[in-house]
XYZ file of C-alpha atoms in Angstrom:
515
model
C 192.698 140.784 141.304
C 192.543 138.802 144.309
C 190.506 140.162 147.475
C 190.906 139.040 150.971
C 188.208 138.539 153.454
C 188.099 142.227 153.966
C 186.475 142.687 150.751
C 182.985 141.210 151.875
C 181.365 144.522 151.947
C 182.514 145.243 148.582
C 181.060 141.511 147.373
C 177.863 142.252 148.982
C 177.671 145.960 147.678
C 177.992 144.659 144.014
C 175.386 141.586 144.783
C 172.962 143.960 146.012
C 172.735 145.537 142.444
C 172.749 142.104 140.980
C 169.831 141.020 143.576
C 167.764 144.093 142.123
C 167.910 142.406 139.035
C 166.221 138.832 139.967
C 169.407 137.308 139.267
C 170.179 136.086 142.965
C 166.947 133.980 142.983
C 167.549 132.366 139.474
C 170.931 130.930 140.407
C 170.537 130.113 144.441
C 169.547 126.341 143.881
C 172.702 125.688 141.975
C 174.575 127.069 144.847
C 175.750 123.797 146.394
C 176.802 122.216 143.123
C 180.371 120.796 143.262
C 182.281 119.022 140.797
C 183.034 115.513 141.344
C 186.111 113.354 139.547
C 185.079 112.315 135.817
C 186.314 109.165 134.522
C 188.951 109.312 131.665
C 186.834 106.841 129.725
C 183.288 105.423 129.942
C 182.627 102.227 130.804
C 178.757 102.815 129.861
C 177.321 102.462 126.500
C 174.253 104.069 124.797
C 171.936 106.449 126.514
C 169.399 105.928 129.263
C 167.409 107.971 131.756
C 165.081 107.523 134.802
C 162.194 109.547 135.150
C 160.729 109.987 138.721
C 157.154 110.628 139.012
C 156.403 111.654 142.602
C 152.604 111.582 143.373
C 152.625 114.145 146.528
C 150.560 113.816 149.262
C 150.179 109.558 149.344
C 148.648 108.097 146.539
C 145.475 106.023 147.081
C 146.999 103.347 144.879
C 145.476 100.363 145.902
C 142.492 101.828 143.495
C 144.864 101.783 140.579
C 144.712 98.080 140.099
C 141.957 95.730 141.658
C 141.286 91.996 141.643
C 138.687 91.161 139.035
C 137.326 87.938 140.557
C 134.225 88.221 142.226
C 131.178 85.613 143.204
C 129.440 88.278 145.325
C 130.731 86.951 148.453
C 134.407 86.037 149.243
C 136.623 86.511 146.110
C 139.211 88.854 145.971
C 137.027 91.817 144.762
C 134.458 90.871 147.055
C 136.992 91.193 149.894
C 138.536 94.544 148.431
C 135.157 96.014 147.986
C 134.192 95.116 151.930
C 137.448 96.691 152.726
C 136.680 99.881 151.103
C 133.475 100.291 152.881
C 131.520 99.160 149.865
C 131.536 100.244 146.095
C 131.077 103.756 146.033
C 127.606 105.005 144.839
C 126.422 109.004 145.268
C 123.117 107.978 146.155
C 123.330 104.761 148.019
C 126.788 104.641 149.225
C 128.821 108.280 149.198
C 131.183 106.881 151.726
C 132.387 103.851 149.853
C 135.630 103.947 148.290
C 135.567 100.621 146.190
C 135.533 100.796 142.339
C 132.777 99.281 140.373
C 133.662 95.943 138.809
C 133.547 96.224 135.079
C 130.913 94.839 133.047
C 130.019 94.668 128.990
C 132.274 96.528 126.865
C 134.300 97.942 129.972
C 135.822 94.619 130.639
C 137.769 94.753 127.780
C 139.024 98.285 128.365
C 139.711 97.650 132.211
C 141.001 94.145 132.474
C 144.310 93.082 132.491
C 146.020 89.503 133.282
C 149.337 89.242 135.366
C 151.941 87.740 133.003
C 153.907 86.398 136.150
C 150.867 84.433 137.413
C 149.254 81.344 135.214
C 146.593 80.501 137.509
C 143.542 82.092 136.231
C 141.820 82.233 139.352
C 144.318 84.657 140.674
C 145.668 86.481 137.692
C 142.761 88.609 136.607
C 142.780 92.330 137.504
C 141.258 95.468 136.484
C 142.602 99.048 136.222
C 141.115 102.179 137.196
C 138.980 103.671 134.544
C 141.068 106.604 134.222
C 143.972 104.860 132.959
C 141.671 103.776 129.768
C 141.204 107.317 128.602
C 144.042 108.699 126.533
C 144.505 112.047 125.405
C 143.755 112.805 121.693
C 145.129 110.011 119.805
C 147.948 108.863 122.736
C 148.306 105.235 124.045
C 146.468 105.185 127.331
C 148.058 103.061 130.012
C 145.476 100.187 129.756
C 147.163 99.365 126.209
C 150.749 99.980 127.431
C 150.341 97.401 130.052
C 148.930 94.742 127.277
C 151.714 95.706 124.954
C 154.279 94.915 127.619
C 155.480 98.323 128.519
C 153.723 98.989 131.848
C 154.388 97.249 135.059
C 153.374 97.144 138.621
C 155.602 96.805 141.980
C 152.949 95.481 144.203
C 153.226 96.356 148.090
C 156.464 98.315 147.800
C 157.199 100.661 150.916
C 159.787 101.919 153.376
C 161.224 98.964 155.442
C 164.377 98.301 157.453
C 164.224 94.839 156.525
C 161.308 92.314 155.676
C 159.161 91.758 158.790
C 155.657 90.706 159.687
C 153.257 91.832 162.099
C 154.786 90.004 164.852
C 158.220 91.719 164.155
C 156.427 95.239 163.860
C 154.866 94.702 167.251
C 158.182 93.001 168.982
C 160.301 96.268 168.531
C 160.405 99.551 167.401
C 163.938 98.966 165.814
C 162.272 96.346 163.211
C 159.989 99.408 161.440
C 161.004 102.672 159.973
C 160.631 105.674 161.901
C 157.712 108.275 162.046
C 155.668 105.849 159.820
C 152.280 107.692 158.373
C 154.238 111.190 158.526
C 154.245 112.944 155.123
C 157.443 114.463 155.536
C 159.460 111.681 157.125
C 158.225 108.760 154.850
C 159.007 111.068 151.786
C 162.315 111.476 152.751
C 162.985 107.968 153.321
C 161.433 107.363 149.623
C 163.945 109.793 148.394
C 166.949 108.565 150.387
C 166.266 104.872 149.581
C 166.918 104.056 153.531
C 165.113 104.600 156.674
C 167.798 106.686 158.238
C 166.387 109.890 160.244
C 169.785 111.584 159.847
C 170.166 111.092 155.983
C 170.668 114.256 153.469
C 171.047 112.838 150.642
C 169.082 110.942 147.943
C 169.479 107.850 146.138
C 169.117 109.578 142.888
C 171.798 111.934 143.485
C 174.024 109.284 144.622
C 173.290 107.374 141.516
C 174.126 110.223 139.506
C 177.488 110.828 141.005
C 178.129 107.159 140.613
C 177.256 107.315 136.859
C 179.489 110.435 136.611
C 182.330 108.713 137.862
C 182.005 106.265 135.119
C 182.032 108.809 132.542
C 178.028 109.448 131.965
C 178.758 113.333 131.910
C 179.693 114.221 128.679
C 179.705 118.041 128.997
C 182.810 119.705 130.459
C 182.561 123.689 130.681
C 180.061 124.444 131.820
C 179.069 120.733 133.116
C 175.412 120.162 133.145
C 174.262 117.923 136.419
C 173.144 114.635 135.140
C 170.120 115.150 137.793
C 167.622 117.555 136.628
C 164.492 118.574 138.350
C 161.582 120.012 136.899
C 159.782 120.392 139.985
C 161.873 122.186 142.389
C 164.270 121.539 145.313
C 164.016 117.756 146.188
C 165.982 115.450 148.289
C 165.833 112.541 146.050
C 168.370 114.261 143.605
C 170.761 115.494 146.056
C 174.137 113.426 146.233
C 176.915 113.735 148.910
C 178.617 116.727 146.898
C 176.006 117.747 144.304
C 172.263 119.021 143.641
C 170.150 118.584 140.594
C 170.030 121.499 137.897
C 166.613 122.877 138.578
C 164.331 124.225 135.484
C 160.833 125.142 135.053
C 158.325 123.548 132.346
C 158.649 126.958 131.203
C 162.441 126.744 130.215
C 165.215 128.121 132.124
C 164.895 131.539 134.179
C 167.058 134.162 132.686
C 168.658 136.755 134.721
C 166.252 139.875 134.648
C 167.544 143.257 133.672
C 171.207 142.242 133.191
C 172.532 140.905 129.559
C 171.908 137.371 128.508
C 174.652 137.453 127.260
C 174.734 140.994 125.247
C 173.273 144.201 126.066
C 170.466 145.357 124.123
C 168.011 147.085 126.416
C 169.524 150.388 127.529
C 171.827 152.207 129.994
C 170.604 150.511 133.302
C 171.173 146.978 132.168
C 174.411 147.634 131.111
C 175.463 149.247 134.275
C 173.891 145.876 136.064
C 175.758 143.956 133.658
C 179.035 145.573 134.479
C 178.614 144.916 137.877
C 177.934 141.390 137.375
C 181.009 141.045 135.205
C 182.708 142.464 137.664
C 181.913 140.043 140.266
C 182.595 137.265 137.921
C 186.002 138.451 136.860
C 187.280 138.559 140.569
C 188.456 136.099 143.116
C 187.179 136.093 147.062
C 189.155 134.380 149.529
C 185.560 134.445 151.654
C 184.331 130.978 151.250
C 180.610 132.142 150.586
C 181.694 134.820 148.267
C 184.165 132.623 146.123
C 181.410 130.010 145.864
C 178.574 132.089 145.176
C 180.610 133.781 142.185
C 181.649 129.917 140.796
C 178.319 129.000 140.735
C 176.804 132.301 139.243
C 179.579 131.590 136.762
C 178.280 128.133 136.007
C 174.459 129.018 135.950
C 175.174 131.762 133.530
C 177.347 129.698 131.401
C 174.443 126.866 131.420
C 171.732 129.196 130.359
C 174.187 130.261 127.585
C 174.622 126.426 126.731
C 171.140 125.268 126.959
C 168.975 128.306 126.523
C 169.131 128.861 122.697
C 167.809 125.240 122.111
C 164.947 125.650 124.584
C 161.574 127.767 123.692
C 161.232 130.594 123.454
C 164.290 130.946 122.002
C 163.899 127.728 119.576
C 161.348 124.836 119.285
C 163.865 122.477 117.540
C 164.171 119.843 120.167
C 160.310 120.114 121.445
C 158.392 116.831 120.502
C 155.854 116.819 118.094
C 153.531 114.730 120.043
C 150.508 116.395 121.487
C 150.299 116.684 125.776
C 147.384 117.357 127.206
C 146.998 120.979 128.060
C 145.906 122.134 131.711
C 148.399 119.479 133.133
C 151.064 120.391 134.917
C 152.515 116.816 135.193
C 152.031 116.615 131.231
C 153.776 120.024 130.797
C 156.924 118.948 133.141
C 157.089 115.739 131.139
C 156.963 117.599 127.761
C 160.040 119.386 128.890
C 161.740 116.255 130.009
C 161.195 114.892 126.237
C 162.341 118.145 125.354
C 165.583 117.929 127.470
C 166.278 114.167 126.447
C 166.045 114.730 122.848
C 168.171 117.827 122.833
C 170.873 116.268 125.395
C 171.270 113.262 123.113
C 171.545 115.154 119.867
C 173.806 117.730 121.477
C 175.714 114.813 123.450
C 175.611 116.381 126.915
C 175.022 112.867 128.671
C 174.812 109.394 128.371
C 172.854 108.919 131.615
C 170.217 111.468 133.172
C 168.035 111.495 136.155
C 164.730 113.569 135.931
C 162.167 114.229 138.982
C 158.477 115.547 138.156
C 155.661 115.699 140.423
C 152.007 116.162 140.867
C 150.316 116.868 144.102
C 147.138 116.906 145.471
C 146.830 113.186 146.561
C 146.088 113.501 150.443
C 142.608 112.709 150.148
C 141.353 112.591 153.515
C 138.059 114.003 151.945
C 136.649 114.126 148.444
C 138.570 110.734 147.356
C 135.583 109.902 145.131
C 133.711 113.207 144.297
C 134.610 116.996 144.049
C 136.973 118.832 142.521
C 140.533 117.471 142.592
C 139.127 113.915 143.364
C 141.415 110.728 142.863
C 139.615 109.862 139.309
C 140.459 113.442 138.116
C 144.031 113.160 139.295
C 145.085 109.498 137.869
C 143.496 111.174 134.402
C 146.120 113.354 134.668
C 148.847 110.978 135.744
C 147.890 108.511 132.822
C 147.369 111.064 130.246
C 150.593 112.544 131.042
C 152.483 109.512 131.031
C 150.543 108.166 127.738
C 151.973 111.403 125.833
C 155.275 111.270 127.270
C 155.578 107.546 126.080
C 154.269 108.170 122.810
C 156.798 111.142 122.417
C 159.586 108.785 122.930
C 158.559 106.745 119.949
C 160.596 106.493 116.767
C 158.941 109.418 114.990
C 159.547 111.863 117.361
C 162.416 111.853 120.656
C 163.312 107.973 119.419
C 163.927 106.866 123.064
C 161.304 104.829 124.171
C 163.682 101.668 125.128
C 166.343 104.301 126.706
C 163.895 105.881 129.011
C 162.125 104.306 132.154
C 159.721 106.662 133.886
C 158.431 105.359 137.777
C 156.321 106.488 140.145
C 156.984 107.065 143.857
C 154.527 108.394 146.708
C 154.647 108.938 150.584
C 152.576 105.951 151.482
C 149.454 104.249 150.001
C 146.129 104.873 152.080
C 144.114 103.119 154.259
C 141.577 100.835 152.634
C 138.664 101.397 155.014
C 136.860 104.841 154.218
C 136.966 107.589 157.111
C 133.417 108.581 155.637
C 134.603 110.726 152.594
C 138.138 109.838 151.724
C 141.122 107.750 153.107
C 144.214 108.366 155.357
C 147.411 107.483 155.594
C 148.735 103.755 154.747
C 151.955 102.218 154.007
C 152.565 99.616 151.485
C 151.125 100.226 147.838
C 151.258 100.024 144.020
C 154.029 101.943 141.861
C 154.179 101.831 138.179
C 156.866 101.376 136.142
C 156.664 102.256 132.099
C 159.366 102.281 129.282
C 160.289 100.325 126.276
C 162.950 98.367 128.242
C 160.268 97.330 131.120
C 159.234 93.722 131.019
C 155.719 94.843 131.531
C 151.979 93.491 131.391
C 153.242 91.725 134.695
C 153.043 92.644 138.506
C 156.040 91.904 140.681
C 155.208 91.062 144.159
C 157.834 88.538 145.323
C 160.714 90.516 147.084
C 161.970 87.254 148.556
C 160.801 88.136 152.161
C 157.893 86.515 154.424
C 155.411 88.874 152.991
C 154.754 88.267 148.927
C 152.185 88.241 146.178
C 149.286 90.568 145.693
C 148.218 91.038 149.587
C 144.849 89.796 150.958
C 142.816 93.044 151.353
C 140.811 92.072 154.451
C 140.990 94.644 157.161
C 143.483 93.189 159.984
C 142.697 92.686 163.705
C 141.863 89.825 166.013
C 140.811 86.430 163.499
C 141.612 88.412 160.271
C 142.671 86.273 157.588
C 145.260 88.962 156.325
C 147.348 89.214 159.774
C 149.966 91.530 158.314
C 147.286 93.999 157.712
C 146.190 96.693 160.281
C 142.547 97.416 161.477
C 141.744 99.845 158.904
C 143.694 98.113 155.788
C 147.197 99.615 156.040
C 149.789 96.803 154.999
C 153.091 96.252 156.095
C 155.017 95.848 152.685
C 156.442 92.941 151.185
C 159.001 95.035 149.072
C 161.319 97.685 150.520
C 162.021 100.738 148.643
C 165.788 99.788 148.545
C 164.696 96.808 146.247
C 162.351 98.994 144.024
C 165.229 101.698 143.781
C 168.275 99.153 143.161
C 166.482 97.570 140.094
C 166.170 101.008 138.452
C 169.655 101.901 139.495
C 171.346 98.763 138.023
C 169.704 99.325 134.622
C 171.318 102.633 134.823
C 174.581 101.127 135.002
C 175.249 101.311 138.774
C 176.950 97.933 139.798
C 175.331 95.585 142.510
C 178.624 96.268 144.524
C 177.714 100.033 144.390
C 174.126 99.503 145.059
C 175.012 98.250 148.411
C 176.622 101.485 149.133
C 174.317 103.689 147.887
C 171.320 101.572 149.820
C 172.855 100.520 152.997
C 169.917 98.380 154.109
C 169.924 96.535 150.983
C 171.699 93.753 152.275
C 168.836 92.976 154.732
C 166.842 91.926 151.369
C 167.068 88.691 149.730
C 166.336 89.891 146.182
C 168.614 93.085 145.077
C 167.063 93.254 141.698
C 162.911 92.601 141.239
C 163.560 92.182 137.253
C 160.766 94.687 135.887
C 163.189 96.373 133.861
């Protein structure tokens, strides 16, 4: 039966019955999903997944990895400590943001060497102590670094092109718009460019590119290559697609209707009849027709995936123990479950996941109090450690096929505001996986700023001319370079990266080599 635009009232009447069951909310996130062409033969081999770990609020990343060399006066740790308003001491210096230089047995736990630097005077660092404490028997990030599975990208941030302070001051066109703004910098990280008018993300565009190469192995229904465990996000939005959304508790079922058969009484049967009536009809009205198509797809995907996920089944849940009361760990556990399910059921040869942990906007309470930075990094470190362990050969068996990477709005000021730090710019990011060339720092993007930065506060006469007065740093590596490295590992060609990242041509290095 075909309906015209005059059937809008009939459609809405039936939709209201479905909405009463909670079904509308369950499938609305998928409303904009569009099918893209699928290549007849795949140019991709094996399975690979990216997992974007978004640290929401602006992570104070310069406390994740700190120079170790010190003479108590002017070596790199001493410069760091001075810039951070001193080493934190709850009694003597409660406003200081610096970490304590490890001594005794803590040196063994925290100290790491940059495998890309042969100079012992400059290649020694120490990790935040939160990264040395694993959950249960899982491997801590400190060990994963020394084993070569964890790398750091140094001084990464939003850029239109490589610049120094003179370029920043000479023209607003040389710098990204709306620097230090949470929403704008988040968008630019997710987009992989500094355009203020873009509405798509580099993860979504990569997913569409990989789908055209045959990465999606599902047909009817078609499971999106981009999957979010943290709600809507620009990172996974493509030119004609949005991510498939689920929670760490699995899929959201339609409430009060049949999934797929009725066992709960006449009321649900009536609602189910209304739902099936909508699905069985066609509508000339664009909105009605699209809603109908998405509803069918959402229900079909639930029937495809739901029986293989908790609470219906624990078959694909990793046996590795994940830390409780840790929202990031819960999301990553579901990602590990979906990876195992997708591999064994042949859903896709490439997938892109998005997870998130908030609370990093620590203008106060950075070193103490509930939700302080150390507690957040403990959650991050233990969640990532459990996730990597779960991917091991006795569990999910995908350590070399999965790469997790961190992203955040921006780093923060080195200088204390009295209790916390404020919005900064370039910072550190972590990359974790069996394919990662870890145990190294990646700090050279081919531009005028390279290496681990001098952490002196900027200003007249400063030995760090590309730092601002409170220790905000101009990035030496652009988001495009960091993201394009990950995209190429997934199978996106260097040529296509120039389209996905329109400013990439401004940068010398198109692949940083960490994976």
